[in-house]
PDB file of C-alpha atoms and ligand atoms in Angstrom:
ATOM      1  CA  MET A   1     -10.278 -12.872  75.922  1.00  0.00           C
ATOM      2  CA  ASN A   2      -7.458 -13.418  74.097  1.00  0.00           C
ATOM      3  CA  THR A   3      -7.780 -17.300  73.589  1.00  0.00           C
ATOM      4  CA  GLU A   4     -11.625 -16.225  71.449  1.00  0.00           C
ATOM      5  CA  SER A   5     -10.227 -13.545  68.930  1.00  0.00           C
ATOM      6  CA  PRO A   6      -7.576 -16.346  67.334  1.00  0.00           C
ATOM      7  CA  VAL A   7     -10.719 -19.027  66.585  1.00  0.00           C
ATOM      8  CA  SER A   8     -12.970 -15.772  65.847  1.00  0.00           C
ATOM      9  CA  ARG A   9     -10.204 -14.800  62.949  1.00  0.00           C
ATOM     10  CA  ARG A  10     -10.457 -18.616  62.533  1.00  0.00           C
ATOM     11  CA  THR A  11     -13.884 -19.283  61.449  1.00  0.00           C
ATOM     12  CA  ALA A  12     -13.538 -15.762  59.451  1.00  0.00           C
ATOM     13  CA  LEU A  13     -10.864 -17.124  57.212  1.00  0.00           C
ATOM     14  CA  CYS A  14     -12.561 -20.802  56.557  1.00  0.00           C
ATOM     15  CA  GLY A  15     -15.821 -18.842  55.694  1.00  0.00           C
ATOM     16  CA  ILE A  16     -13.292 -16.478  53.032  1.00  0.00           C
ATOM     17  CA  VAL A  17     -12.246 -19.654  51.735  1.00  0.00           C
ATOM     18  CA  VAL A  18     -15.240 -21.057  51.436  1.00  0.00           C
ATOM     19  CA  ALA A  19     -17.114 -18.149  49.863  1.00  0.00           C
ATOM     20  CA  LEU A  20     -14.006 -18.742  47.552  1.00  0.00           C
ATOM     21  CA  ALA A  21     -14.683 -21.858  47.045  1.00  0.00           C
ATOM     22  CA  VAL A  22     -18.130 -21.989  46.084  1.00  0.00           C
ATOM     23  CA  PRO A  23     -18.226 -19.127  42.914  1.00  0.00           C
ATOM     24  CA  SER A  24     -15.502 -21.129  41.170  1.00  0.00           C
ATOM     25  CA  GLY A  25     -17.556 -24.082  42.074  1.00  0.00           C
ATOM     26  CA  PHE A  26     -19.834 -23.167  39.671  1.00  0.00           C
ATOM     27  CA  VAL A  27     -17.379 -21.663  37.155  1.00  0.00           C
ATOM     28  CA  THR A  28     -16.185 -24.686  36.872  1.00  0.00           C
ATOM     29  CA  ALA A  29     -19.732 -26.619  36.379  1.00  0.00           C
ATOM     30  CA  CYS A  30     -20.221 -23.923  33.590  1.00  0.00           C
ATOM     31  CA  SER A  31     -17.516 -24.423  31.446  1.00  0.00           C
ATOM     32  CA  SER A  32     -18.432 -28.632  31.357  1.00  0.00           C
ATOM     33  CA  SER A  33     -21.376 -28.125  30.612  1.00  0.00           C
ATOM     34  CA  SER A  34     -20.491 -24.961  27.531  1.00  0.00           C
ATOM     35  CA  GLY A  35     -17.631 -27.478  26.614  1.00  0.00           C
ATOM     36  CA  SER A  36     -19.931 -30.496  25.631  1.00  0.00           C
ATOM     37  CA  ALA A  37     -21.992 -27.793  22.689  1.00  0.00           C
ATOM     38  CA  PRO A  38     -19.688 -28.222  20.147  1.00  0.00           C
ATOM     39  CA  THR A  39     -19.917 -31.922  19.957  1.00  0.00           C
ATOM     40  CA  GLN A  40     -23.868 -31.211  18.326  1.00  0.00           C
ATOM     41  CA  GLY A  41     -22.522 -28.423  15.616  1.00  0.00           C
ATOM     42  CA  SER A  42     -21.383 -29.678  12.400  1.00  0.00           C
ATOM     43  CA  ASN A  43     -18.707 -26.778  11.491  1.00  0.00           C
ATOM     44  CA  PRO A  44     -15.608 -28.893  12.240  1.00  0.00           C
ATOM     45  CA  THR A  45     -12.782 -27.332  15.127  1.00  0.00           C
ATOM     46  CA  GLY A  46      -9.356 -26.942  15.153  1.00  0.00           C
ATOM     47  CA  SER A  47      -8.800 -28.006  11.818  1.00  0.00           C
ATOM     48  CA  THR A  48      -8.398 -26.644   7.873  1.00  0.00           C
ATOM     49  CA  GLY A  49     -11.633 -27.729   6.855  1.00  0.00           C
ATOM     50  CA  LYS A  50     -12.211 -30.381   4.629  1.00  0.00           C
ATOM     51  CA  PRO A  51     -11.893 -29.820   1.087  1.00  0.00           C
ATOM     52  CA  GLY A  52     -15.219 -29.110  -1.358  1.00  0.00           C
ATOM     53  CA  THR A  53     -16.227 -27.173   2.393  1.00  0.00           C
ATOM     54  CA  ALA A  54     -18.203 -23.886   0.672  1.00  0.00           C
ATOM     55  CA  LEU A  55     -17.186 -20.692   2.074  1.00  0.00           C
ATOM     56  CA  VAL A  56     -18.932 -18.128   0.527  1.00  0.00           C
ATOM     57  CA  ALA A  57     -20.781 -17.736  -3.050  1.00  0.00           C
ATOM     58  CA  LEU A  58     -19.289 -16.745  -5.878  1.00  0.00           C
ATOM     59  CA  ALA A  59     -21.799 -14.169  -6.923  1.00  0.00           C
ATOM     60  CA  ASP A  60     -20.400 -12.679  -3.121  1.00  0.00           C
ATOM     61  CA  VAL A  61     -17.558 -11.753  -4.423  1.00  0.00           C
ATOM     62  CA  PRO A  62     -17.104  -9.367  -7.413  1.00  0.00           C
ATOM     63  CA  GLU A  63     -14.317  -8.919  -9.355  1.00  0.00           C
ATOM     64  CA  GLY A  64     -11.421  -6.959  -7.992  1.00  0.00           C
ATOM     65  CA  GLY A  65     -12.404  -6.755  -4.361  1.00  0.00           C
ATOM     66  CA  GLY A  66     -13.884  -9.815  -2.253  1.00  0.00           C
ATOM     67  CA  ALA A  67     -15.484 -10.728   0.665  1.00  0.00           C
ATOM     68  CA  LEU A  68     -14.298 -11.801   4.319  1.00  0.00           C
ATOM     69  CA  VAL A  69     -16.043 -14.694   5.485  1.00  0.00           C
ATOM     70  CA  ASP A  70     -15.979 -17.531   8.518  1.00  0.00           C
ATOM     71  CA  GLY A  71     -13.503 -20.148   7.592  1.00  0.00           C
ATOM     72  CA  PRO A  72     -13.986 -23.448   9.569  1.00  0.00           C
ATOM     73  CA  GLY A  73     -13.913 -22.938  12.899  1.00  0.00           C
ATOM     74  CA  GLY A  74     -14.855 -19.626  12.579  1.00  0.00           C
ATOM     75  CA  LYS A  75     -11.418 -18.334  11.443  1.00  0.00           C
ATOM     76  CA  LYS A  76     -11.698 -15.455   9.581  1.00  0.00           C
ATOM     77  CA  ILE A  77     -10.815 -15.808   5.700  1.00  0.00           C
ATOM     78  CA  VAL A  78     -10.601 -13.526   2.974  1.00  0.00           C
ATOM     79  CA  VAL A  79     -11.425 -14.381   0.239  1.00  0.00           C
ATOM     80  CA  ALA A  80     -10.071 -12.394  -3.198  1.00  0.00           C
ATOM     81  CA  ARG A  81     -11.820 -12.579  -6.868  1.00  0.00           C
ATOM     82  CA  ILE A  82      -8.873 -11.996  -8.737  1.00  0.00           C
ATOM     83  CA  SER A  83     -10.762 -12.226 -12.449  1.00  0.00           C
ATOM     84  CA  ALA A  84     -13.986 -14.299 -13.536  1.00  0.00           C
ATOM     85  CA  ALA A  85     -12.470 -17.357 -12.937  1.00  0.00           C
ATOM     86  CA  GLU A  86     -10.167 -17.410 -10.216  1.00  0.00           C
ATOM     87  CA  VAL A  87     -10.050 -16.950  -6.533  1.00  0.00           C
ATOM     88  CA  LYS A  88      -7.624 -16.585  -4.284  1.00  0.00           C
ATOM     89  CA  ALA A  89      -8.234 -17.062   0.052  1.00  0.00           C
ATOM     90  CA  TYR A  90      -5.787 -15.643   2.697  1.00  0.00           C
ATOM     91  CA  ASP A  91      -6.140 -16.481   6.543  1.00  0.00           C
ATOM     92  CA  ALA A  92      -6.985 -13.101   7.762  1.00  0.00           C
ATOM     93  CA  THR A  93      -5.303 -12.537  10.613  1.00  0.00           C
ATOM     94  CA  CYS A  94      -3.047  -9.992  10.116  1.00  0.00           C
ATOM     95  CA  THR A  95       0.994 -11.245   9.999  1.00  0.00           C
ATOM     96  CA  HIS A  96       2.096  -7.391  12.307  1.00  0.00           C
ATOM     97  CA  GLN A  97      -0.164  -7.554  15.582  1.00  0.00           C
ATOM     98  CA  GLY A  98      -3.098 -10.532  14.685  1.00  0.00           C
ATOM     99  CA  SER A  99      -5.843  -7.719  13.652  1.00  0.00           C
ATOM    100  CA  THR A 100      -8.715  -9.111  10.868  1.00  0.00           C
ATOM    101  CA  VAL A 101      -8.186  -7.850   7.911  1.00  0.00           C
ATOM    102  CA  ALA A 102     -10.394  -6.011   5.520  1.00  0.00           C
ATOM    103  CA  GLU A 103     -12.549  -7.421   2.184  1.00  0.00           C
ATOM    104  CA  PRO A 104      -9.836  -6.908  -0.539  1.00  0.00           C
ATOM    105  CA  SER A 105     -10.457  -3.539  -2.883  1.00  0.00           C
ATOM    106  CA  GLY A 106      -8.782  -2.406  -5.789  1.00  0.00           C
ATOM    107  CA  GLY A 107      -6.555  -5.614  -5.750  1.00  0.00           C
ATOM    108  CA  THR A 108      -4.875  -4.733  -2.353  1.00  0.00           C
ATOM    109  CA  ILE A 109      -6.147  -6.468   1.781  1.00  0.00           C
ATOM    110  CA  THR A 110      -5.585  -3.958   4.097  1.00  0.00           C
ATOM    111  CA  CYS A 111      -5.238  -4.568   7.389  1.00  0.00           C
ATOM    112  CA  PRO A 112      -7.530  -1.543   9.962  1.00  0.00           C
ATOM    113  CA  SER A 113      -4.978  -2.266  12.982  1.00  0.00           C
ATOM    114  CA  HIS A 114      -2.049  -0.178  11.599  1.00  0.00           C
ATOM    115  CA  GLY A 115      -2.620  -0.173   7.791  1.00  0.00           C
ATOM    116  CA  SER A 116      -0.410  -3.132   6.120  1.00  0.00           C
ATOM    117  CA  GLN A 117      -1.718  -3.867   2.984  1.00  0.00           C
ATOM    118  CA  PHE A 118      -0.998  -7.271   0.684  1.00  0.00           C
ATOM    119  CA  GLY A 119      -1.398  -8.528  -2.684  1.00  0.00           C
ATOM    120  CA  ALA A 120      -5.048  -9.492  -3.449  1.00  0.00           C
ATOM    121  CA  ALA A 121      -3.515 -12.245  -5.355  1.00  0.00           C
ATOM    122  CA  ASP A 122      -0.650 -13.420  -3.531  1.00  0.00           C
ATOM    123  CA  GLY A 123      -1.040 -12.323  -0.080  1.00  0.00           C
ATOM    124  CA  ALA A 124       2.644 -10.803   0.101  1.00  0.00           C
ATOM    125  CA  VAL A 125       3.671  -7.198   1.800  1.00  0.00           C
ATOM    126  CA  LYS A 126       2.773  -4.246  -0.419  1.00  0.00           C
ATOM    127  CA  LYS A 127       3.218  -2.027   2.729  1.00  0.00           C
ATOM    128  CA  GLY A 128       4.128  -2.511   6.609  1.00  0.00           C
ATOM    129  CA  PRO A 129       4.161  -2.285   9.124  1.00  0.00           C
ATOM    130  CA  ALA A 130       3.933  -5.868   8.102  1.00  0.00           C
ATOM    131  CA  THR A 131       7.112  -7.823   7.159  1.00  0.00           C
ATOM    132  CA  THR A 132       5.314 -11.027   6.450  1.00  0.00           C
ATOM    133  CA  GLY A 133       2.724 -11.970   3.830  1.00  0.00           C
ATOM    134  CA  LEU A 134      -0.494 -13.265   4.468  1.00  0.00           C
ATOM    135  CA  ARG A 135      -1.348 -17.517   5.027  1.00  0.00           C
ATOM    136  CA  ALA A 136      -2.613 -18.633   1.545  1.00  0.00           C
ATOM    137  CA  VAL A 137      -5.727 -20.656   2.049  1.00  0.00           C
ATOM    138  CA  ALA A 138      -6.396 -23.291  -0.472  1.00  0.00           C
ATOM    139  CA  VAL A 139      -9.593 -23.160  -2.749  1.00  0.00           C
ATOM    140  CA  ARG A 140     -11.179 -23.173  -6.100  1.00  0.00           C
ATOM    141  CA  ILE A 141     -14.647 -22.187  -7.709  1.00  0.00           C
ATOM    142  CA  ASP A 142     -17.104 -25.078  -8.087  1.00  0.00           C
ATOM    143  CA  GLY A 143     -19.321 -24.340  -9.823  1.00  0.00           C
ATOM    144  CA  ASP A 144     -21.050 -21.321  -7.914  1.00  0.00           C
ATOM    145  CA  GLN A 145     -19.442 -21.786  -4.597  1.00  0.00           C
ATOM    146  CA  VAL A 146     -15.500 -20.937  -3.707  1.00  0.00           C
ATOM    147  CA  VAL A 147     -14.921 -23.377  -1.506  1.00  0.00           C
ATOM    148  CA  LEU A 148     -11.988 -25.233   0.566  1.00  0.00           C
ATOM    149  CA  ALA A 149      -9.375 -27.349  -2.060  1.00  0.00           C
TER     150      ALA A 149
HETATM  151  S1  FES B 201      -1.905  -5.385  13.841  1.00  0.00           S
HETATM  152 FE1  FES B 201      -2.592  -5.346  11.030  1.00  0.00          FE
HETATM  153  S2  FES B 201      -1.221  -3.969  10.197  1.00  0.00           S
HETATM  154 FE2  FES B 201      -1.165  -4.017  12.517  1.00  0.00          FE
END
């Protein structure tokens, strides 16, 4: 009787190993199929984007305010309209702990998480806890669009 018990345990352990291995095989298979999907998309992934790529219609970026838009690779970019003929843009990732900042308002870009404020004209810190300004993204006005420069 004692000799059957270890065999049963071994069989049970093999069953557990197989049970654990099968779902991970499915996960791997699912990852492989979804990993091939981006090749058919037109958006560049992981790059800073091609100059001339349209970000937003100028009409959607109010003077003194701005807009939060999807940049290349889906990265959020905050676009600020400094004047009728001048726009600035920044990576919308807050330099404090990585939250996405809000649209500019009254010349200030505010992070909703802990209240850091950045100047819309230069991205510099106006109020902490952030200690580093927003990372600039080069943009220009091209006709009725704001595009990557
Ligand atoms: S993450 Fe923006 S202020 Fe903390």
